[in-house]
mmCIF file with all atom_site columns, C-alpha atoms in Angstrom:
data_model
loop_
_atom_site.group_PDB
_atom_site.id
_atom_site.type_symbol
_atom_site.label_atom_id
_atom_site.label_alt_id
_atom_site.label_comp_id
_atom_site.label_asym_id
_atom_site.label_entity_id
_atom_site.label_seq_id
_atom_site.pdbx_PDB_ins_code
_atom_site.Cartn_x
_atom_site.Cartn_y
_atom_site.Cartn_z
_atom_site.occupancy
_atom_site.B_iso_or_equiv
_atom_site.pdbx_formal_charge
_atom_site.auth_seq_id
_atom_site.auth_comp_id
_atom_site.auth_asym_id
_atom_site.auth_atom_id
_atom_site.pdbx_PDB_model_num
ATOM 1   C CA . MET P 1 1   ? 0.000   0.000  0.000   1.00 79.00 ? 1   MET P CA 1
ATOM 2   C CA . VAL P 1 2   ? 2.968   2.287  0.570   1.00 91.00 ? 2   VAL P CA 1
ATOM 3   C CA . GLU P 1 3   ? 4.004   1.846  -3.067  1.00 95.00 ? 3   GLU P CA 1
ATOM 4   C CA . LEU P 1 4   ? 0.489   2.663  -4.254  1.00 96.00 ? 4   LEU P CA 1
ATOM 5   C CA . ALA P 1 5   ? 0.365   5.884  -2.224  1.00 97.00 ? 5   ALA P CA 1
ATOM 6   C CA . ALA P 1 6   ? 3.814   6.859  -3.518  1.00 97.00 ? 6   ALA P CA 1
ATOM 7   C CA . LEU P 1 7   ? 2.654   6.356  -7.111  1.00 97.00 ? 7   LEU P CA 1
ATOM 8   C CA . ILE P 1 8   ? -0.389  8.568  -6.540  1.00 97.00 ? 8   ILE P CA 1
ATOM 9   C CA . GLU P 1 9   ? 1.785   11.323 -5.081  1.00 97.00 ? 9   GLU P CA 1
ATOM 10  C CA . ARG P 1 10  ? 4.191   11.118 -8.008  1.00 96.00 ? 10  ARG P CA 1
ATOM 11  C CA . LEU P 1 11  ? 1.390   11.287 -10.557 1.00 97.00 ? 11  LEU P CA 1
ATOM 12  C CA . GLY P 1 12  ? -0.284  14.152 -8.708  1.00 96.00 ? 12  GLY P CA 1
ATOM 13  C CA . GLY P 1 13  ? 2.890   16.218 -8.686  1.00 94.00 ? 13  GLY P CA 1
ATOM 14  C CA . THR P 1 14  ? 4.397   18.572 -6.136  1.00 92.00 ? 14  THR P CA 1
ATOM 15  C CA . GLY P 1 15  ? 2.147   19.226 -3.159  1.00 94.00 ? 15  GLY P CA 1
ATOM 16  C CA . THR P 1 16  ? 0.078   16.039 -3.517  1.00 97.00 ? 16  THR P CA 1
ATOM 17  C CA . ALA P 1 17  ? -0.378  13.811 -0.471  1.00 98.00 ? 17  ALA P CA 1
ATOM 18  C CA . ALA P 1 18  ? -1.945  10.360 -0.690  1.00 98.00 ? 18  ALA P CA 1
ATOM 19  C CA . ALA P 1 19  ? -2.955  7.523  1.602   1.00 98.00 ? 19  ALA P CA 1
ATOM 20  C CA . VAL P 1 20  ? -4.321  4.015  1.129   1.00 97.00 ? 20  VAL P CA 1
ATOM 21  C CA . VAL P 1 21  ? -6.307  1.957  3.665   1.00 96.00 ? 21  VAL P CA 1
ATOM 22  C CA . ARG P 1 22  ? -8.071  -1.377 3.601   1.00 96.00 ? 22  ARG P CA 1
ATOM 23  C CA . ILE P 1 23  ? -11.849 -1.383 3.525   1.00 96.00 ? 23  ILE P CA 1
ATOM 24  C CA . GLY P 1 24  ? -13.423 -3.201 6.472   1.00 90.00 ? 24  GLY P CA 1
ATOM 25  C CA . ALA P 1 25  ? -10.578 -2.556 8.902   1.00 86.00 ? 25  ALA P CA 1
ATOM 26  C CA . GLY P 1 26  ? -12.910 -1.034 11.490  1.00 87.00 ? 26  GLY P CA 1
ATOM 27  C CA . HIS P 1 27  ? -12.503 2.643  10.600  1.00 93.00 ? 27  HIS P CA 1
ATOM 28  C CA . ALA P 1 28  ? -14.904 4.873  12.521  1.00 93.00 ? 28  ALA P CA 1
ATOM 29  C CA . LEU P 1 29  ? -16.897 7.738  11.053  1.00 95.00 ? 29  LEU P CA 1
ATOM 30  C CA . TRP P 1 30  ? -16.742 11.158 12.628  1.00 96.00 ? 30  TRP P CA 1
ATOM 31  C CA . SER P 1 31  ? -20.015 12.597 13.903  1.00 96.00 ? 31  SER P CA 1
ATOM 32  C CA . GLU P 1 32  ? -20.384 14.991 10.941  1.00 96.00 ? 32  GLU P CA 1
ATOM 33  C CA . GLU P 1 33  ? -20.065 12.049 8.545   1.00 96.00 ? 33  GLU P CA 1
ATOM 34  C CA . VAL P 1 34  ? -22.558 9.702  10.188  1.00 96.00 ? 34  VAL P CA 1
ATOM 35  C CA . PRO P 1 35  ? -25.792 11.159 8.690   1.00 95.00 ? 35  PRO P CA 1
ATOM 36  C CA . ALA P 1 36  ? -24.657 10.352 5.150   1.00 95.00 ? 36  ALA P CA 1
ATOM 37  C CA . MET P 1 37  ? -24.531 6.630  5.980   1.00 95.00 ? 37  MET P CA 1
ATOM 38  C CA . ALA P 1 38  ? -27.675 6.398  8.118   1.00 93.00 ? 38  ALA P CA 1
ATOM 39  C CA . ARG P 1 39  ? -29.486 4.197  5.585   1.00 92.00 ? 39  ARG P CA 1
ATOM 40  C CA . ALA P 1 40  ? -26.527 2.672  3.810   1.00 94.00 ? 40  ALA P CA 1
ATOM 41  C CA . ARG P 1 41  ? -25.766 -1.042 3.735   1.00 95.00 ? 41  ARG P CA 1
ATOM 42  C CA . PRO P 1 42  ? -22.860 -2.259 5.889   1.00 94.00 ? 42  PRO P CA 1
ATOM 43  C CA . ALA P 1 43  ? -20.613 -2.743 2.852   1.00 94.00 ? 43  ALA P CA 1
ATOM 44  C CA . ARG P 1 44  ? -21.177 0.840  1.739   1.00 95.00 ? 44  ARG P CA 1
ATOM 45  C CA . GLN P 1 45  ? -20.635 2.114  5.288   1.00 95.00 ? 45  GLN P CA 1
ATOM 46  C CA . ALA P 1 46  ? -17.273 0.321  5.440   1.00 96.00 ? 46  ALA P CA 1
ATOM 47  C CA . GLU P 1 47  ? -16.243 1.713  2.047   1.00 96.00 ? 47  GLU P CA 1
ATOM 48  C CA . PHE P 1 48  ? -17.234 5.248  3.029   1.00 97.00 ? 48  PHE P CA 1
ATOM 49  C CA . ALA P 1 49  ? -15.453 5.033  6.390   1.00 97.00 ? 49  ALA P CA 1
ATOM 50  C CA . ALA P 1 50  ? -12.270 3.729  4.770   1.00 97.00 ? 50  ALA P CA 1
ATOM 51  C CA . GLY P 1 51  ? -12.266 6.578  2.245   1.00 97.00 ? 51  GLY P CA 1
ATOM 52  C CA . ARG P 1 52  ? -12.594 9.147  5.030   1.00 97.00 ? 52  ARG P CA 1
ATOM 53  C CA . ALA P 1 53  ? -9.852  7.434  7.023   1.00 97.00 ? 53  ALA P CA 1
ATOM 54  C CA . ALA P 1 54  ? -7.565  7.611  3.996   1.00 98.00 ? 54  ALA P CA 1
ATOM 55  C CA . ALA P 1 55  ? -8.389  11.300 3.597   1.00 98.00 ? 55  ALA P CA 1
ATOM 56  C CA . ARG P 1 56  ? -7.433  12.017 7.217   1.00 98.00 ? 56  ARG P CA 1
ATOM 57  C CA . LEU P 1 57  ? -4.122  10.201 6.802   1.00 98.00 ? 57  LEU P CA 1
ATOM 58  C CA . ALA P 1 58  ? -3.435  12.299 3.714   1.00 98.00 ? 58  ALA P CA 1
ATOM 59  C CA . MET P 1 59  ? -4.232  15.453 5.701   1.00 97.00 ? 59  MET P CA 1
ATOM 60  C CA . LYS P 1 60  ? -1.527  14.483 8.172   1.00 97.00 ? 60  LYS P CA 1
ATOM 61  C CA . ARG P 1 61  ? 0.922   14.112 5.290   1.00 96.00 ? 61  ARG P CA 1
ATOM 62  C CA . LEU P 1 62  ? 0.080   17.714 4.384   1.00 96.00 ? 62  LEU P CA 1
ATOM 63  C CA . ASP P 1 63  ? 0.838   18.720 7.997   1.00 96.00 ? 63  ASP P CA 1
ATOM 64  C CA . LEU P 1 64  ? -2.829  19.502 8.548   1.00 96.00 ? 64  LEU P CA 1
ATOM 65  C CA . PRO P 1 65  ? -4.959  18.406 11.502  1.00 96.00 ? 65  PRO P CA 1
ATOM 66  C CA . PRO P 1 66  ? -7.387  15.597 10.586  1.00 96.00 ? 66  PRO P CA 1
ATOM 67  C CA . ARG P 1 67  ? -10.886 16.882 9.895   1.00 97.00 ? 67  ARG P CA 1
ATOM 68  C CA . ALA P 1 68  ? -14.289 15.438 9.073   1.00 97.00 ? 68  ALA P CA 1
ATOM 69  C CA . VAL P 1 69  ? -15.227 15.061 5.407   1.00 98.00 ? 69  VAL P CA 1
ATOM 70  C CA . PRO P 1 70  ? -19.038 15.053 5.255   1.00 97.00 ? 70  PRO P CA 1
ATOM 71  C CA . MET P 1 71  ? -20.984 14.194 2.130   1.00 96.00 ? 71  MET P CA 1
ATOM 72  C CA . GLY P 1 72  ? -22.844 17.038 0.436   1.00 95.00 ? 72  GLY P CA 1
ATOM 73  C CA . PRO P 1 73  ? -26.369 16.912 -1.039  1.00 94.00 ? 73  PRO P CA 1
ATOM 74  C CA . ASP P 1 74  ? -24.807 15.987 -4.389  1.00 94.00 ? 74  ASP P CA 1
ATOM 75  C CA . ARG P 1 75  ? -22.956 13.096 -2.692  1.00 94.00 ? 75  ARG P CA 1
ATOM 76  C CA . ALA P 1 76  ? -19.564 14.724 -3.273  1.00 96.00 ? 76  ALA P CA 1
ATOM 77  C CA . PRO P 1 77  ? -17.072 15.081 -0.386  1.00 97.00 ? 77  PRO P CA 1
ATOM 78  C CA . VAL P 1 78  ? -17.182 18.417 1.448   1.00 97.00 ? 78  VAL P CA 1
ATOM 79  C CA . TRP P 1 79  ? -13.521 19.179 2.038   1.00 97.00 ? 79  TRP P CA 1
ATOM 80  C CA . PRO P 1 80  ? -12.248 21.424 4.846   1.00 95.00 ? 80  PRO P CA 1
ATOM 81  C CA . GLN P 1 81  ? -11.346 24.954 3.833   1.00 93.00 ? 81  GLN P CA 1
ATOM 82  C CA . GLY P 1 82  ? -7.974  25.063 2.124   1.00 91.00 ? 82  GLY P CA 1
ATOM 83  C CA . VAL P 1 83  ? -8.028  21.393 1.140   1.00 95.00 ? 83  VAL P CA 1
ATOM 84  C CA . HIS P 1 84  ? -8.745  19.937 -2.296  1.00 96.00 ? 84  HIS P CA 1
ATOM 85  C CA . GLY P 1 85  ? -9.057  16.220 -2.746  1.00 97.00 ? 85  GLY P CA 1
ATOM 86  C CA . SER P 1 86  ? -10.471 13.100 -4.291  1.00 98.00 ? 86  SER P CA 1
ATOM 87  C CA . ILE P 1 87  ? -11.364 9.611  -3.025  1.00 98.00 ? 87  ILE P CA 1
ATOM 88  C CA . SER P 1 88  ? -11.638 6.343  -4.919  1.00 98.00 ? 88  SER P CA 1
ATOM 89  C CA . HIS P 1 89  ? -12.310 2.701  -4.009  1.00 94.00 ? 89  HIS P CA 1
ATOM 90  C CA . ASP P 1 90  ? -11.650 -0.664 -5.595  1.00 92.00 ? 90  ASP P CA 1
ATOM 91  C CA . ASP P 1 91  ? -11.534 -4.287 -4.497  1.00 85.00 ? 91  ASP P CA 1
ATOM 92  C CA . GLY P 1 92  ? -10.933 -3.852 -0.799  1.00 92.00 ? 92  GLY P CA 1
ATOM 93  C CA . LEU P 1 93  ? -8.907  -0.637 -0.903  1.00 96.00 ? 93  LEU P CA 1
ATOM 94  C CA . ALA P 1 94  ? -9.795  3.025  -0.428  1.00 97.00 ? 94  ALA P CA 1
ATOM 95  C CA . VAL P 1 95  ? -7.419  5.747  -1.601  1.00 98.00 ? 95  VAL P CA 1
ATOM 96  C CA . ALA P 1 96  ? -7.384  9.498  -1.137  1.00 98.00 ? 96  ALA P CA 1
ATOM 97  C CA . ALA P 1 97  ? -5.279  12.210 -2.767  1.00 98.00 ? 97  ALA P CA 1
ATOM 98  C CA . LEU P 1 98  ? -5.174  15.751 -1.360  1.00 98.00 ? 98  LEU P CA 1
ATOM 99  C CA . CYS P 1 99  ? -3.466  19.047 -2.092  1.00 96.00 ? 99  CYS P CA 1
ATOM 100 C CA . ARG P 1 100 ? -3.652  22.606 -0.824  1.00 94.00 ? 100 ARG P CA 1
ATOM 101 C CA . GLU P 1 101 ? -4.022  24.299 -4.214  1.00 91.00 ? 101 GLU P CA 1
ATOM 102 C CA . GLY P 1 102 ? -5.774  23.295 -7.430  1.00 91.00 ? 102 GLY P CA 1
ATOM 103 C CA . ASP P 1 103 ? -8.497  20.678 -7.711  1.00 94.00 ? 103 ASP P CA 1
ATOM 104 C CA . LEU P 1 104 ? -7.585  17.117 -8.610  1.00 97.00 ? 104 LEU P CA 1
ATOM 105 C CA . GLY P 1 105 ? -9.348  13.890 -9.501  1.00 98.00 ? 105 GLY P CA 1
ATOM 106 C CA . LEU P 1 106 ? -8.352  10.324 -8.665  1.00 98.00 ? 106 LEU P CA 1
ATOM 107 C CA . ASP P 1 107 ? -9.495  6.990  -10.079 1.00 98.00 ? 107 ASP P CA 1
ATOM 108 C CA . LEU P 1 108 ? -8.521  3.516  -8.879  1.00 97.00 ? 108 LEU P CA 1
ATOM 109 C CA . SER P 1 109 ? -9.526  0.325  -10.684 1.00 97.00 ? 109 SER P CA 1
ATOM 110 C CA . ALA P 1 110 ? -8.341  -3.196 -11.385 1.00 95.00 ? 110 ALA P CA 1
ATOM 111 C CA . ALA P 1 111 ? -5.714  -3.245 -14.134 1.00 96.00 ? 111 ALA P CA 1
ATOM 112 C CA . LEU P 1 112 ? -7.885  -5.544 -16.237 1.00 96.00 ? 112 LEU P CA 1
ATOM 113 C CA . PRO P 1 113 ? -9.324  -5.153 -19.745 1.00 96.00 ? 113 PRO P CA 1
ATOM 114 C CA . LEU P 1 114 ? -12.729 -3.516 -19.928 1.00 96.00 ? 114 LEU P CA 1
ATOM 115 C CA . GLU P 1 115 ? -15.498 -5.543 -21.542 1.00 96.00 ? 115 GLU P CA 1
ATOM 116 C CA . PRO P 1 116 ? -15.847 -4.698 -25.273 1.00 96.00 ? 116 PRO P CA 1
ATOM 117 C CA . ALA P 1 117 ? -19.580 -4.065 -24.863 1.00 97.00 ? 117 ALA P CA 1
ATOM 118 C CA . LEU P 1 118 ? -18.746 -1.011 -22.733 1.00 96.00 ? 118 LEU P CA 1
ATOM 119 C CA . TRP P 1 119 ? -16.226 0.576  -25.076 1.00 96.00 ? 119 TRP P CA 1
ATOM 120 C CA . PRO P 1 120 ? -18.717 2.577  -27.211 1.00 96.00 ? 120 PRO P CA 1
ATOM 121 C CA . GLU P 1 121 ? -20.144 4.226  -24.078 1.00 95.00 ? 121 GLU P CA 1
ATOM 122 C CA . ILE P 1 122 ? -16.730 5.414  -22.934 1.00 96.00 ? 122 ILE P CA 1
ATOM 123 C CA . ALA P 1 123 ? -14.590 6.327  -25.920 1.00 95.00 ? 123 ALA P CA 1
ATOM 124 C CA . LEU P 1 124 ? -14.363 6.744  -29.650 1.00 94.00 ? 124 LEU P CA 1
ATOM 125 C CA . PRO P 1 125 ? -12.465 3.980  -31.470 1.00 95.00 ? 125 PRO P CA 1
ATOM 126 C CA . GLU P 1 126 ? -9.653  6.404  -32.268 1.00 94.00 ? 126 GLU P CA 1
ATOM 127 C CA . GLU P 1 127 ? -9.196  7.228  -28.576 1.00 95.00 ? 127 GLU P CA 1
ATOM 128 C CA . ILE P 1 128 ? -8.683  3.557  -27.741 1.00 95.00 ? 128 ILE P CA 1
ATOM 129 C CA . GLU P 1 129 ? -6.457  2.910  -30.757 1.00 94.00 ? 129 GLU P CA 1
ATOM 130 C CA . ALA P 1 130 ? -4.198  5.856  -29.947 1.00 92.00 ? 130 ALA P CA 1
ATOM 131 C CA . VAL P 1 131 ? -3.342  4.668  -26.436 1.00 92.00 ? 131 VAL P CA 1
ATOM 132 C CA . GLY P 1 132 ? -0.937  1.981  -27.613 1.00 88.00 ? 132 GLY P CA 1
ATOM 133 C CA . LEU P 1 133 ? -2.131  -0.701 -25.190 1.00 92.00 ? 133 LEU P CA 1
ATOM 134 C CA . GLU P 1 134 ? -4.216  -3.820 -25.667 1.00 95.00 ? 134 GLU P CA 1
ATOM 135 C CA . PRO P 1 135 ? -7.678  -2.430 -26.581 1.00 96.00 ? 135 PRO P CA 1
ATOM 136 C CA . GLY P 1 136 ? -9.458  -3.614 -23.430 1.00 97.00 ? 136 GLY P CA 1
ATOM 137 C CA . LEU P 1 137 ? -6.830  -2.095 -21.146 1.00 97.00 ? 137 LEU P CA 1
ATOM 138 C CA . ALA P 1 138 ? -6.725  1.041  -23.298 1.00 97.00 ? 138 ALA P CA 1
ATOM 139 C CA . ALA P 1 139 ? -10.479 1.425  -22.807 1.00 97.00 ? 139 ALA P CA 1
ATOM 140 C CA . ARG P 1 140 ? -9.993  0.991  -19.067 1.00 97.00 ? 140 ARG P CA 1
ATOM 141 C CA . LEU P 1 141 ? -7.361  3.746  -19.069 1.00 97.00 ? 141 LEU P CA 1
ATOM 142 C CA . VAL P 1 142 ? -9.543  6.135  -21.088 1.00 97.00 ? 142 VAL P CA 1
ATOM 143 C CA . PHE P 1 143 ? -12.391 5.440  -18.650 1.00 97.00 ? 143 PHE P CA 1
ATOM 144 C CA . GLY P 1 144 ? -10.133 6.224  -15.679 1.00 98.00 ? 144 GLY P CA 1
ATOM 145 C CA . ALA P 1 145 ? -8.832  9.415  -17.286 1.00 98.00 ? 145 ALA P CA 1
ATOM 146 C CA . LYS P 1 146 ? -12.333 10.716 -17.968 1.00 98.00 ? 146 LYS P CA 1
ATOM 147 C CA . GLU P 1 147 ? -13.542 9.746  -14.508 1.00 98.00 ? 147 GLU P CA 1
ATOM 148 C CA . ALA P 1 148 ? -10.597 11.474 -12.832 1.00 98.00 ? 148 ALA P CA 1
ATOM 149 C CA . ALA P 1 149 ? -10.935 14.582 -15.015 1.00 98.00 ? 149 ALA P CA 1
ATOM 150 C CA . TYR P 1 150 ? -14.651 14.684 -14.182 1.00 98.00 ? 150 TYR P CA 1
ATOM 151 C CA . LYS P 1 151 ? -13.819 14.623 -10.467 1.00 97.00 ? 151 LYS P CA 1
ATOM 152 C CA . ALA P 1 152 ? -11.240 17.382 -10.959 1.00 97.00 ? 152 ALA P CA 1
ATOM 153 C CA . GLN P 1 153 ? -13.676 19.742 -12.696 1.00 97.00 ? 153 GLN P CA 1
ATOM 154 C CA . TYR P 1 154 ? -16.724 19.076 -10.543 1.00 97.00 ? 154 TYR P CA 1
ATOM 155 C CA . PRO P 1 155 ? -15.895 21.107 -7.379  1.00 95.00 ? 155 PRO P CA 1
ATOM 156 C CA . ARG P 1 156 ? -16.017 24.366 -9.368  1.00 94.00 ? 156 ARG P CA 1
ATOM 157 C CA . SER P 1 157 ? -18.454 23.523 -12.146 1.00 96.00 ? 157 SER P CA 1
ATOM 158 C CA . ARG P 1 158 ? -20.980 21.238 -10.424 1.00 96.00 ? 158 ARG P CA 1
ATOM 159 C CA . ALA P 1 159 ? -21.548 20.009 -13.977 1.00 96.00 ? 159 ALA P CA 1
ATOM 160 C CA . LEU P 1 160 ? -22.627 16.433 -14.658 1.00 95.00 ? 160 LEU P CA 1
ATOM 161 C CA . LEU P 1 161 ? -20.644 15.352 -17.718 1.00 97.00 ? 161 LEU P CA 1
ATOM 162 C CA . GLY P 1 162 ? -20.910 12.219 -19.819 1.00 95.00 ? 162 GLY P CA 1
ATOM 163 C CA . PHE P 1 163 ? -17.999 10.395 -21.379 1.00 96.00 ? 163 PHE P CA 1
ATOM 164 C CA . ASP P 1 164 ? -18.683 12.191 -24.651 1.00 96.00 ? 164 ASP P CA 1
ATOM 165 C CA . ALA P 1 165 ? -17.906 15.569 -23.037 1.00 97.00 ? 165 ALA P CA 1
ATOM 166 C CA . MET P 1 166 ? -14.134 15.154 -23.330 1.00 97.00 ? 166 MET P CA 1
ATOM 167 C CA . ARG P 1 167 ? -11.432 13.521 -25.414 1.00 97.00 ? 167 ARG P CA 1
ATOM 168 C CA . VAL P 1 168 ? -8.386  11.812 -23.945 1.00 97.00 ? 168 VAL P CA 1
ATOM 169 C CA . GLN P 1 169 ? -4.845  11.699 -25.274 1.00 95.00 ? 169 GLN P CA 1
ATOM 170 C CA . VAL P 1 170 ? -2.190  9.426  -23.790 1.00 95.00 ? 170 VAL P CA 1
ATOM 171 C CA . THR P 1 171 ? 1.533   10.118 -24.148 1.00 91.00 ? 171 THR P CA 1
ATOM 172 C CA . GLY P 1 172 ? 3.617   7.601  -22.256 1.00 90.00 ? 172 GLY P CA 1
ATOM 173 C CA . GLU P 1 173 ? 2.644   8.066  -18.609 1.00 91.00 ? 173 GLU P CA 1
ATOM 174 C CA . GLY P 1 174 ? 1.097   11.452 -19.390 1.00 95.00 ? 174 GLY P CA 1
ATOM 175 C CA . LEU P 1 175 ? -2.594  12.127 -19.903 1.00 97.00 ? 175 LEU P CA 1
ATOM 176 C CA . ALA P 1 176 ? -4.579  15.035 -21.295 1.00 97.00 ? 176 ALA P CA 1
ATOM 177 C CA . ALA P 1 177 ? -8.382  15.313 -21.242 1.00 97.00 ? 177 ALA P CA 1
ATOM 178 C CA . ARG P 1 178 ? -9.851  18.121 -23.348 1.00 97.00 ? 178 ARG P CA 1
ATOM 179 C CA . LEU P 1 179 ? -13.365 19.422 -22.690 1.00 97.00 ? 179 LEU P CA 1
ATOM 180 C CA . LEU P 1 180 ? -15.578 19.576 -25.767 1.00 97.00 ? 180 LEU P CA 1
ATOM 181 C CA . ARG P 1 181 ? -18.166 21.827 -24.120 1.00 96.00 ? 181 ARG P CA 1
ATOM 182 C CA . THR P 1 182 ? -18.330 24.441 -21.402 1.00 97.00 ? 182 THR P CA 1
ATOM 183 C CA . ALA P 1 183 ? -18.643 23.181 -17.822 1.00 96.00 ? 183 ALA P CA 1
ATOM 184 C CA . GLY P 1 184 ? -19.169 26.006 -15.341 1.00 94.00 ? 184 GLY P CA 1
ATOM 185 C CA . PRO P 1 185 ? -15.971 28.120 -15.353 1.00 95.00 ? 185 PRO P CA 1
ATOM 186 C CA . TYR P 1 186 ? -14.213 25.674 -17.675 1.00 95.00 ? 186 TYR P CA 1
ATOM 187 C CA . GLY P 1 187 ? -14.607 26.667 -21.298 1.00 95.00 ? 187 GLY P CA 1
ATOM 188 C CA . ALA P 1 188 ? -14.673 24.259 -24.209 1.00 96.00 ? 188 ALA P CA 1
ATOM 189 C CA . GLY P 1 189 ? -11.068 23.410 -25.007 1.00 95.00 ? 189 GLY P CA 1
ATOM 190 C CA . THR P 1 190 ? -9.885  23.413 -21.381 1.00 95.00 ? 190 THR P CA 1
ATOM 191 C CA . VAL P 1 191 ? -7.311  20.665 -20.909 1.00 96.00 ? 191 VAL P CA 1
ATOM 192 C CA . PHE P 1 192 ? -6.845  18.702 -17.699 1.00 97.00 ? 192 PHE P CA 1
ATOM 193 C CA . HIS P 1 193 ? -3.430  17.068 -17.380 1.00 96.00 ? 193 HIS P CA 1
ATOM 194 C CA . GLY P 1 194 ? -2.293  14.123 -15.324 1.00 97.00 ? 194 GLY P CA 1
ATOM 195 C CA . GLY P 1 195 ? -0.692  10.731 -15.369 1.00 97.00 ? 195 GLY P CA 1
ATOM 196 C CA . TRP P 1 196 ? -1.295  7.038  -14.888 1.00 97.00 ? 196 TRP P CA 1
ATOM 197 C CA . GLY P 1 197 ? 0.466   3.944  -13.654 1.00 97.00 ? 197 GLY P CA 1
ATOM 198 C CA . ILE P 1 198 ? -0.056  0.354  -12.557 1.00 96.00 ? 198 ILE P CA 1
ATOM 199 C CA . CYS P 1 199 ? 0.828   -0.867 -9.074  1.00 94.00 ? 199 CYS P CA 1
ATOM 200 C CA . SER P 1 200 ? -0.207  -4.076 -7.294  1.00 87.00 ? 200 SER P CA 1
ATOM 201 C CA . ASP P 1 201 ? -2.474  -5.027 -10.220 1.00 93.00 ? 201 ASP P CA 1
ATOM 202 C CA . ARG P 1 202 ? -4.364  -1.749 -9.953  1.00 95.00 ? 202 ARG P CA 1
ATOM 203 C CA . LEU P 1 203 ? -4.601  1.077  -12.437 1.00 97.00 ? 203 LEU P CA 1
ATOM 204 C CA . ILE P 1 204 ? -4.220  4.557  -10.964 1.00 97.00 ? 204 ILE P CA 1
ATOM 205 C CA . VAL P 1 205 ? -5.094  7.808  -12.748 1.00 98.00 ? 205 VAL P CA 1
ATOM 206 C CA . VAL P 1 206 ? -4.636  11.319 -11.339 1.00 98.00 ? 206 VAL P CA 1
ATOM 207 C CA . MET P 1 207 ? -5.825  14.424 -13.204 1.00 98.00 ? 207 MET P CA 1
ATOM 208 C CA . ARG P 1 208 ? -5.318  18.082 -12.265 1.00 96.00 ? 208 ARG P CA 1
ATOM 209 C CA . VAL P 1 209 ? -6.976  21.336 -13.294 1.00 92.00 ? 209 VAL P CA 1
ATOM 210 C CA . PRO P 1 210 ? -4.763  23.638 -15.405 1.00 84.00 ? 210 PRO P CA 1
ATOM 211 C CA . PRO P 1 211 ? -2.134  25.384 -13.191 1.00 76.00 ? 211 PRO P CA 1
ATOM 212 C CA . GLY P 1 212 ? -3.255  28.830 -12.100 1.00 71.00 ? 212 GLY P CA 1
ATOM 213 C CA . PHE P 1 213 ? -6.745  28.326 -13.550 1.00 74.00 ? 213 PHE P CA 1
ATOM 214 C CA . ARG P 1 214 ? -8.975  31.363 -12.997 1.00 67.00 ? 214 ARG P CA 1
ATOM 215 C CA . GLY P 1 215 ? -11.990 30.585 -15.160 1.00 67.00 ? 215 GLY P CA 1
ATOM 216 C CA . LEU P 1 216 ? -13.697 31.896 -18.265 1.00 60.00 ? 216 LEU P CA 1
ATOM 217 C CA . GLN P 1 217 ? -12.894 35.534 -17.506 1.00 45.00 ? 217 GLN P CA 1
ATOM 218 C CA . GLN P 1 218 ? -9.391  34.857 -18.794 1.00 38.00 ? 218 GLN P CA 1
#
């Protein structure tokens, strides 16, 4: 798990702190977080609690006191003032990536090919072909890039975007996701940059908003 957190921090760049915890390890919710899970099934409660525990560990890595991370009405995490972050879960693990400046998005998934039936929903054929990986794994990577870019843009835009709202380009370990339409302060053509890697049979993608982004007024 240490290697996985280190990969996330490297992909996120300077100022990124990450933590990984096992789901079901008895992590307790803070009082502000409890209402969100009042009607949830035990499996979902354990997943949620693990994600918040990972977030608090990442806060410590940023030299910040651990704080509650409630869930907002839109089900997105409500981060403490001065903290930007993202949480993801997969197959028994919860991961969190945080930074002090600039929104980011994180996606964790099994490093396995995506079923061909799902490809048309996620990407154009040319997106998959351009990645340079086996098509099923390429589709998985494009999915992760779009999911992470969606998470990165959402805190400011509150825009619900489909997979057809952006196009992904892969260059080695680098990723770029270009918006095809306006999303809140992000104009069409805005590019989110990030990176990807595989560790412990899991695919990790981290995407960041453009450095110094100030919105459409620019």
